[in-house]
């Protein structure tokens, strides 16, 4: 049995290199050189064949989202059955700390300080809200830093917030204890997630379970989690995020409460108990 959260190679990675698009896994050193691009495409295609063989030799393949599953089918072959089993999220633990009072206009982001998480988009959103639309909002960026590179990135983002003139509206919380994360989640009004093509998004589920009104990126596995306009919202550009934040702030309390309740119920689909049952269902036939 193979349970895949992050395919080592995917059809999206192949397309990114073939189309010459800059990305987290495709730097300008490659996109600016035809020779480097061709060499990387050859390497990726060779690796994809080896990866495909491994997939075909596996009895049961599980994926953490329908988006991951689709990419695995493209690599492994359409006849390869891939079953979606959503990863376990600490929904009950988050729900236990939910508070009734919400700080209106307070926005939270929960993501490690890594390039692919695209915190820049959140700061651009804040610039639009504060400098162009005169909104009273505050963003808390909470996340872990695994090493010096992540710490440097967090510092760079603080500098960017100053250049965008939103430093007084942003707080950075790096490597804070989990109990503090729960406290921040319990009090926040809105939550944002900005990573493109996230394979699933456990933090998205955690923010929904906390009762925050979530705005996630309209791509990847996040689409499995958020029902746009029902249990949260999906967006792409910084302007889109800003517009939805304004819309949420302007909502009546009753409408906000309905979205929060639907988000909490939706989060239960991704609980430890649901995962245990689904995983065992696919494991038992192999015993």
Short mmCIF file of N, CA and C in Angstrom, two decimals, residues 54-187:
data_model
loop_
_atom_site.label_atom_id
_atom_site.label_comp_id
_atom_site.label_asym_id
_atom_site.label_seq_id
_atom_site.Cartn_x
_atom_site.Cartn_y
_atom_site.Cartn_z
N UNK A 54 6.97 2.16 -10.36
CA UNK A 54 6.77 1.92 -8.93
C UNK A 54 5.27 1.93 -8.60
N UNK A 55 4.54 2.86 -9.22
CA UNK A 55 3.11 2.95 -8.97
C UNK A 55 2.35 1.73 -9.47
N UNK A 56 2.77 1.21 -10.61
CA UNK A 56 2.09 0.05 -11.19
C UNK A 56 2.37 -1.23 -10.40
N UNK A 57 3.47 -1.26 -9.66
CA UNK A 57 3.82 -2.44 -8.87
C UNK A 57 3.21 -2.40 -7.47
N UNK A 58 2.52 -1.34 -7.14
CA UNK A 58 1.89 -1.19 -5.83
C UNK A 58 0.48 -1.76 -5.87
N UNK A 59 0.10 -2.51 -4.84
CA UNK A 59 -1.23 -3.14 -4.80
C UNK A 59 -2.34 -2.11 -4.64
N UNK A 60 -2.15 -1.18 -3.71
CA UNK A 60 -3.17 -0.15 -3.46
C UNK A 60 -2.49 1.21 -3.40
N UNK A 61 -3.04 2.17 -4.14
CA UNK A 61 -2.50 3.53 -4.13
C UNK A 61 -3.56 4.47 -3.56
N UNK A 62 -3.17 5.21 -2.55
CA UNK A 62 -4.05 6.21 -1.94
C UNK A 62 -3.46 7.59 -2.16
N UNK A 63 -4.32 8.58 -2.37
CA UNK A 63 -3.89 9.97 -2.55
C UNK A 63 -4.60 10.83 -1.53
N UNK A 64 -3.98 11.95 -1.16
CA UNK A 64 -4.55 12.80 -0.11
C UNK A 64 -5.59 13.81 -0.61
N UNK A 65 -5.83 13.84 -1.93
CA UNK A 65 -6.87 14.71 -2.48
C UNK A 65 -7.18 14.25 -3.90
N UNK A 66 -8.29 14.72 -4.44
CA UNK A 66 -8.64 14.36 -5.81
C UNK A 66 -7.64 14.97 -6.79
N UNK A 67 -7.07 16.14 -6.44
CA UNK A 67 -6.08 16.79 -7.30
C UNK A 67 -4.81 15.94 -7.37
N UNK A 68 -4.32 15.48 -6.21
CA UNK A 68 -3.16 14.60 -6.19
C UNK A 68 -3.47 13.31 -6.95
N UNK A 69 -4.68 12.77 -6.73
CA UNK A 69 -5.07 11.54 -7.39
C UNK A 69 -5.05 11.66 -8.91
N UNK A 70 -5.53 12.78 -9.43
CA UNK A 70 -5.54 12.99 -10.88
C UNK A 70 -4.12 13.02 -11.44
N UNK A 71 -3.21 13.68 -10.74
CA UNK A 71 -1.83 13.74 -11.20
C UNK A 71 -1.16 12.36 -11.15
N UNK A 72 -1.50 11.57 -10.15
CA UNK A 72 -0.95 10.22 -10.07
C UNK A 72 -1.47 9.35 -11.21
N UNK A 73 -2.74 9.50 -11.55
CA UNK A 73 -3.30 8.73 -12.68
C UNK A 73 -2.61 9.09 -13.98
N UNK A 74 -2.27 10.38 -14.14
CA UNK A 74 -1.59 10.81 -15.36
C UNK A 74 -0.19 10.22 -15.45
N UNK A 75 0.47 10.05 -14.30
CA UNK A 75 1.82 9.50 -14.28
C UNK A 75 1.78 7.96 -14.32
N UNK A 76 0.89 7.35 -13.51
CA UNK A 76 0.84 5.89 -13.40
C UNK A 76 0.09 5.22 -14.56
N UNK A 77 -0.78 5.98 -15.23
CA UNK A 77 -1.61 5.40 -16.28
C UNK A 77 -3.06 5.39 -15.84
N UNK A 78 -3.97 5.61 -16.78
CA UNK A 78 -5.39 5.77 -16.46
C UNK A 78 -6.01 4.50 -15.87
N UNK A 79 -5.40 3.32 -16.13
CA UNK A 79 -5.96 2.08 -15.61
C UNK A 79 -5.57 1.82 -14.16
N UNK A 80 -4.65 2.60 -13.64
CA UNK A 80 -4.22 2.45 -12.26
C UNK A 80 -5.25 3.07 -11.33
N UNK A 81 -5.88 2.25 -10.48
CA UNK A 81 -6.87 2.77 -9.53
C UNK A 81 -6.18 3.57 -8.43
N UNK A 82 -6.63 4.78 -8.24
CA UNK A 82 -6.11 5.64 -7.17
C UNK A 82 -7.29 6.08 -6.31
N UNK A 83 -7.24 5.77 -5.03
CA UNK A 83 -8.34 6.09 -4.11
C UNK A 83 -7.96 7.31 -3.26
N UNK A 84 -8.92 8.20 -3.07
CA UNK A 84 -8.68 9.40 -2.27
C UNK A 84 -9.02 9.14 -0.81
N UNK A 85 -8.04 9.34 0.06
CA UNK A 85 -8.24 9.26 1.51
C UNK A 85 -7.66 10.55 2.10
N UNK A 86 -8.53 11.40 2.59
CA UNK A 86 -8.06 12.69 3.12
C UNK A 86 -7.26 12.49 4.40
N UNK A 87 -6.17 13.24 4.58
CA UNK A 87 -5.32 13.07 5.77
C UNK A 87 -6.04 13.48 7.04
N UNK A 88 -5.61 12.95 8.19
CA UNK A 88 -6.27 13.28 9.46
C UNK A 88 -5.90 14.67 9.94
N UNK A 89 -6.90 15.40 10.41
CA UNK A 89 -6.71 16.76 10.93
C UNK A 89 -7.24 16.82 12.36
N UNK A 90 -6.57 17.59 13.21
CA UNK A 90 -6.94 17.68 14.62
C UNK A 90 -8.17 18.58 14.81
N UNK A 91 -9.27 18.17 14.20
CA UNK A 91 -10.49 18.98 14.22
C UNK A 91 -11.04 19.14 15.63
N UNK A 92 -11.13 18.04 16.37
CA UNK A 92 -11.71 18.09 17.72
C UNK A 92 -10.89 18.98 18.64
N UNK A 93 -9.56 18.92 18.52
CA UNK A 93 -8.68 19.73 19.37
C UNK A 93 -8.87 21.22 19.08
N UNK A 94 -9.01 21.57 17.81
CA UNK A 94 -9.22 22.97 17.44
C UNK A 94 -10.58 23.44 17.91
N UNK A 95 -11.62 22.62 17.69
CA UNK A 95 -12.99 23.01 18.07
C UNK A 95 -13.11 23.26 19.57
N UNK A 96 -12.33 22.51 20.36
CA UNK A 96 -12.41 22.65 21.81
C UNK A 96 -12.00 24.03 22.29
N UNK A 97 -11.22 24.74 21.48
CA UNK A 97 -10.75 26.07 21.90
C UNK A 97 -11.48 27.22 21.27
N UNK A 98 -12.58 26.96 20.55
CA UNK A 98 -13.30 28.01 19.84
C UNK A 98 -13.98 28.96 20.81
N UNK A 99 -13.80 30.25 20.58
CA UNK A 99 -14.42 31.29 21.42
C UNK A 99 -15.60 31.92 20.69
N UNK A 100 -16.54 32.44 21.45
CA UNK A 100 -17.71 33.08 20.86
C UNK A 100 -17.37 34.46 20.28
N UNK A 101 -16.49 35.18 20.97
CA UNK A 101 -16.14 36.53 20.52
C UNK A 101 -15.11 36.48 19.41
N UNK A 102 -15.35 37.26 18.34
CA UNK A 102 -14.42 37.35 17.23
C UNK A 102 -13.97 38.80 17.07
N UNK A 103 -12.69 38.99 16.81
CA UNK A 103 -12.18 40.34 16.58
C UNK A 103 -12.43 40.72 15.13
N UNK A 104 -13.43 41.56 14.91
CA UNK A 104 -13.82 41.92 13.55
C UNK A 104 -12.67 42.58 12.80
N UNK A 105 -12.47 42.14 11.57
CA UNK A 105 -11.39 42.69 10.75
C UNK A 105 -10.05 42.05 11.01
N UNK A 106 -10.00 41.08 11.91
CA UNK A 106 -8.74 40.39 12.16
C UNK A 106 -8.62 39.20 11.22
N UNK A 107 -7.51 39.13 10.52
CA UNK A 107 -7.26 38.08 9.54
C UNK A 107 -6.07 37.25 10.01
N UNK A 108 -6.14 35.95 9.76
CA UNK A 108 -5.05 35.08 10.17
C UNK A 108 -4.55 34.26 8.99
N UNK A 109 -3.26 34.00 8.98
CA UNK A 109 -2.64 33.11 8.00
C UNK A 109 -1.85 32.07 8.78
N UNK A 110 -2.05 30.80 8.44
CA UNK A 110 -1.37 29.72 9.15
C UNK A 110 -0.59 28.89 8.13
N UNK A 111 0.71 29.14 8.00
CA UNK A 111 1.52 28.44 7.00
C UNK A 111 2.99 28.63 7.32
N UNK A 112 3.79 27.60 7.05
CA UNK A 112 5.24 27.71 7.24
C UNK A 112 5.79 28.81 6.34
N UNK A 113 6.88 29.41 6.79
CA UNK A 113 7.49 30.50 6.02
C UNK A 113 8.40 29.91 4.93
N UNK A 114 7.72 29.38 3.89
CA UNK A 114 8.39 28.80 2.73
C UNK A 114 7.92 29.52 1.48
N UNK A 115 8.76 29.56 0.43
CA UNK A 115 8.41 30.32 -0.78
C UNK A 115 7.06 29.94 -1.38
N UNK A 116 6.76 28.62 -1.43
CA UNK A 116 5.54 28.19 -2.10
C UNK A 116 4.26 28.62 -1.38
N UNK A 117 4.38 29.02 -0.12
CA UNK A 117 3.19 29.45 0.62
C UNK A 117 2.70 30.83 0.18
N UNK A 118 3.56 31.56 -0.53
CA UNK A 118 3.18 32.83 -1.17
C UNK A 118 2.59 33.86 -0.20
N UNK A 119 3.31 34.12 0.88
CA UNK A 119 2.87 35.15 1.83
C UNK A 119 2.85 36.53 1.18
N UNK A 120 3.63 36.71 0.12
CA UNK A 120 3.66 38.01 -0.56
C UNK A 120 2.25 38.42 -1.01
N UNK A 121 1.49 37.45 -1.48
CA UNK A 121 0.13 37.75 -1.94
C UNK A 121 -0.73 38.28 -0.80
N UNK A 122 -0.51 37.75 0.40
CA UNK A 122 -1.26 38.23 1.56
C UNK A 122 -0.92 39.68 1.88
N UNK A 123 0.36 40.02 1.76
CA UNK A 123 0.78 41.39 2.03
C UNK A 123 0.29 42.34 0.94
N UNK A 124 0.26 41.86 -0.30
CA UNK A 124 -0.33 42.66 -1.40
C UNK A 124 -1.81 42.89 -1.14
N UNK A 125 -2.51 41.87 -0.67
CA UNK A 125 -3.92 42.00 -0.30
C UNK A 125 -4.09 43.08 0.77
N UNK A 126 -3.21 43.05 1.77
CA UNK A 126 -3.29 44.04 2.84
C UNK A 126 -3.04 45.45 2.31
N UNK A 127 -2.11 45.59 1.38
CA UNK A 127 -1.83 46.90 0.80
C UNK A 127 -3.07 47.46 0.10
N UNK A 128 -3.77 46.58 -0.62
CA UNK A 128 -4.99 47.01 -1.31
C UNK A 128 -6.05 47.43 -0.30
N UNK A 129 -6.22 46.61 0.74
CA UNK A 129 -7.25 46.89 1.74
C UNK A 129 -6.97 48.17 2.53
N UNK A 130 -5.72 48.33 2.94
CA UNK A 130 -5.36 49.45 3.82
C UNK A 130 -5.13 50.74 3.04
N UNK A 131 -4.33 50.66 1.98
CA UNK A 131 -3.91 51.87 1.27
C UNK A 131 -4.87 52.33 0.18
N UNK A 132 -5.59 51.39 -0.41
CA UNK A 132 -6.49 51.76 -1.50
C UNK A 132 -7.96 51.81 -1.08
N UNK A 133 -8.34 50.93 -0.16
CA UNK A 133 -9.76 50.82 0.19
C UNK A 133 -10.07 51.27 1.61
N UNK A 134 -9.01 51.71 2.31
CA UNK A 134 -9.18 52.32 3.64
C UNK A 134 -9.95 51.42 4.60
N UNK A 135 -9.62 50.13 4.61
CA UNK A 135 -10.28 49.17 5.50
C UNK A 135 -9.51 49.05 6.82
N UNK A 136 -10.25 48.83 7.87
CA UNK A 136 -9.64 48.63 9.18
C UNK A 136 -9.44 47.12 9.39
N UNK A 137 -8.26 46.64 9.02
CA UNK A 137 -7.97 45.21 9.10
C UNK A 137 -6.58 44.99 9.70
N UNK A 138 -6.39 43.79 10.23
CA UNK A 138 -5.09 43.43 10.80
C UNK A 138 -4.80 41.98 10.44
N UNK A 139 -3.58 41.71 9.97
CA UNK A 139 -3.21 40.36 9.55
C UNK A 139 -2.16 39.79 10.50
N UNK A 140 -2.44 38.57 10.98
CA UNK A 140 -1.47 37.83 11.78
C UNK A 140 -0.92 36.69 10.92
N UNK A 141 0.38 36.74 10.64
CA UNK A 141 1.03 35.69 9.87
C UNK A 141 1.72 34.75 10.85
N UNK A 142 1.16 33.55 11.00
CA UNK A 142 1.65 32.58 11.97
C UNK A 142 2.21 31.38 11.23
N UNK A 143 3.43 30.98 11.57
CA UNK A 143 4.00 29.84 10.88
C UNK A 143 5.33 29.41 11.46
N UNK A 144 5.75 28.24 11.04
CA UNK A 144 7.01 27.70 11.51
C UNK A 144 8.16 28.05 10.59
N UNK A 145 9.34 28.15 11.17
CA UNK A 145 10.58 28.34 10.39
C UNK A 145 11.47 27.14 10.69
N UNK A 146 11.73 26.33 9.65
CA UNK A 146 12.46 25.08 9.85
C UNK A 146 13.96 25.30 9.99
N UNK A 147 14.45 26.39 9.41
CA UNK A 147 15.90 26.61 9.35
C UNK A 147 16.18 28.10 9.15
N UNK A 148 17.45 28.44 8.94
CA UNK A 148 17.84 29.84 8.77
C UNK A 148 17.21 30.45 7.52
N UNK A 149 17.05 29.64 6.48
CA UNK A 149 16.45 30.16 5.25
C UNK A 149 15.01 30.60 5.49
N UNK A 150 14.27 29.81 6.26
CA UNK A 150 12.90 30.19 6.58
C UNK A 150 12.86 31.44 7.47
N UNK A 151 13.78 31.50 8.42
CA UNK A 151 13.85 32.68 9.29
C UNK A 151 14.17 33.94 8.48
N UNK A 152 15.09 33.80 7.53
CA UNK A 152 15.43 34.93 6.65
C UNK A 152 14.21 35.34 5.82
N UNK A 153 13.44 34.35 5.41
CA UNK A 153 12.24 34.65 4.61
C UNK A 153 11.22 35.43 5.44
N UNK A 154 11.03 35.02 6.69
CA UNK A 154 10.11 35.74 7.57
C UNK A 154 10.57 37.19 7.75
N UNK A 155 11.87 37.39 7.90
CA UNK A 155 12.42 38.74 8.03
C UNK A 155 12.22 39.53 6.74
N UNK A 156 12.39 38.88 5.59
CA UNK A 156 12.18 39.54 4.30
C UNK A 156 10.73 39.98 4.14
N UNK A 157 9.81 39.15 4.61
CA UNK A 157 8.39 39.49 4.51
C UNK A 157 8.05 40.68 5.41
N UNK A 158 8.69 40.76 6.56
CA UNK A 158 8.50 41.93 7.43
C UNK A 158 8.98 43.20 6.72
N UNK A 159 10.10 43.09 6.03
CA UNK A 159 10.61 44.24 5.28
C UNK A 159 9.66 44.61 4.15
N UNK A 160 9.09 43.60 3.51
CA UNK A 160 8.12 43.86 2.44
C UNK A 160 6.89 44.57 2.98
N UNK A 161 6.43 44.16 4.16
CA UNK A 161 5.26 44.82 4.76
C UNK A 161 5.55 46.31 4.99
N UNK A 162 6.80 46.64 5.33
CA UNK A 162 7.18 48.04 5.52
C UNK A 162 7.18 48.79 4.19
N UNK A 163 7.72 48.15 3.15
CA UNK A 163 7.74 48.81 1.83
C UNK A 163 6.32 49.03 1.29
N UNK A 164 5.42 48.12 1.63
CA UNK A 164 4.03 48.27 1.19
C UNK A 164 3.21 49.16 2.13
N UNK A 165 3.87 49.64 3.18
CA UNK A 165 3.25 50.55 4.16
C UNK A 165 2.08 49.92 4.89
N UNK A 166 2.25 48.63 5.26
CA UNK A 166 1.22 47.95 6.05
C UNK A 166 1.83 47.31 7.30
N UNK A 167 3.07 47.72 7.65
CA UNK A 167 3.73 47.11 8.80
C UNK A 167 2.96 47.28 10.10
N UNK A 168 2.21 48.40 10.22
CA UNK A 168 1.43 48.63 11.44
C UNK A 168 0.16 47.78 11.47
N UNK A 169 -0.15 47.13 10.37
CA UNK A 169 -1.36 46.30 10.29
C UNK A 169 -1.03 44.81 10.22
N UNK A 170 0.25 44.47 10.38
CA UNK A 170 0.68 43.07 10.27
C UNK A 170 1.49 42.64 11.49
N UNK A 171 1.25 41.43 11.94
CA UNK A 171 2.01 40.82 13.02
C UNK A 171 2.62 39.51 12.52
N UNK A 172 3.87 39.26 12.88
CA UNK A 172 4.54 38.03 12.49
C UNK A 172 4.79 37.18 13.74
N UNK A 173 4.30 35.96 13.72
CA UNK A 173 4.46 35.04 14.85
C UNK A 173 5.17 33.80 14.32
N UNK A 174 6.46 33.67 14.65
CA UNK A 174 7.29 32.60 14.11
C UNK A 174 7.57 31.56 15.20
N UNK A 175 7.29 30.27 14.88
CA UNK A 175 7.55 29.16 15.80
C UNK A 175 6.90 29.34 17.17
N UNK A 176 5.65 29.75 17.17
CA UNK A 176 4.94 29.94 18.43
C UNK A 176 4.39 28.59 18.91
N UNK A 177 4.22 28.40 20.22
CA UNK A 177 3.66 27.14 20.75
C UNK A 177 2.25 26.90 20.21
N UNK A 178 1.88 25.62 20.11
CA UNK A 178 0.60 25.27 19.50
C UNK A 178 -0.58 25.84 20.29
N UNK A 179 -0.46 25.93 21.60
CA UNK A 179 -1.57 26.49 22.39
C UNK A 179 -1.81 27.96 22.03
N UNK A 180 -0.74 28.67 21.65
CA UNK A 180 -0.89 30.06 21.21
C UNK A 180 -1.56 30.12 19.83
N UNK A 181 -1.21 29.16 18.98
CA UNK A 181 -1.86 29.10 17.67
C UNK A 181 -3.37 28.91 17.84
N UNK A 182 -3.75 27.99 18.72
CA UNK A 182 -5.18 27.74 18.99
C UNK A 182 -5.87 29.00 19.51
N UNK A 183 -5.18 29.74 20.36
CA UNK A 183 -5.78 30.97 20.92
C UNK A 183 -6.01 32.00 19.82
N UNK A 184 -5.04 32.17 18.94
CA UNK A 184 -5.19 33.12 17.83
C UNK A 184 -6.33 32.68 16.91
N UNK A 185 -6.39 31.39 16.60
CA UNK A 185 -7.44 30.87 15.73
C UNK A 185 -8.83 31.11 16.32
N UNK A 186 -8.94 30.91 17.62
CA UNK A 186 -10.24 31.01 18.28
C UNK A 186 -10.83 32.42 18.21
N UNK A 187 -9.98 33.42 18.09
CA UNK A 187 -10.44 34.81 18.16
C UNK A 187 -10.54 35.50 16.80
#
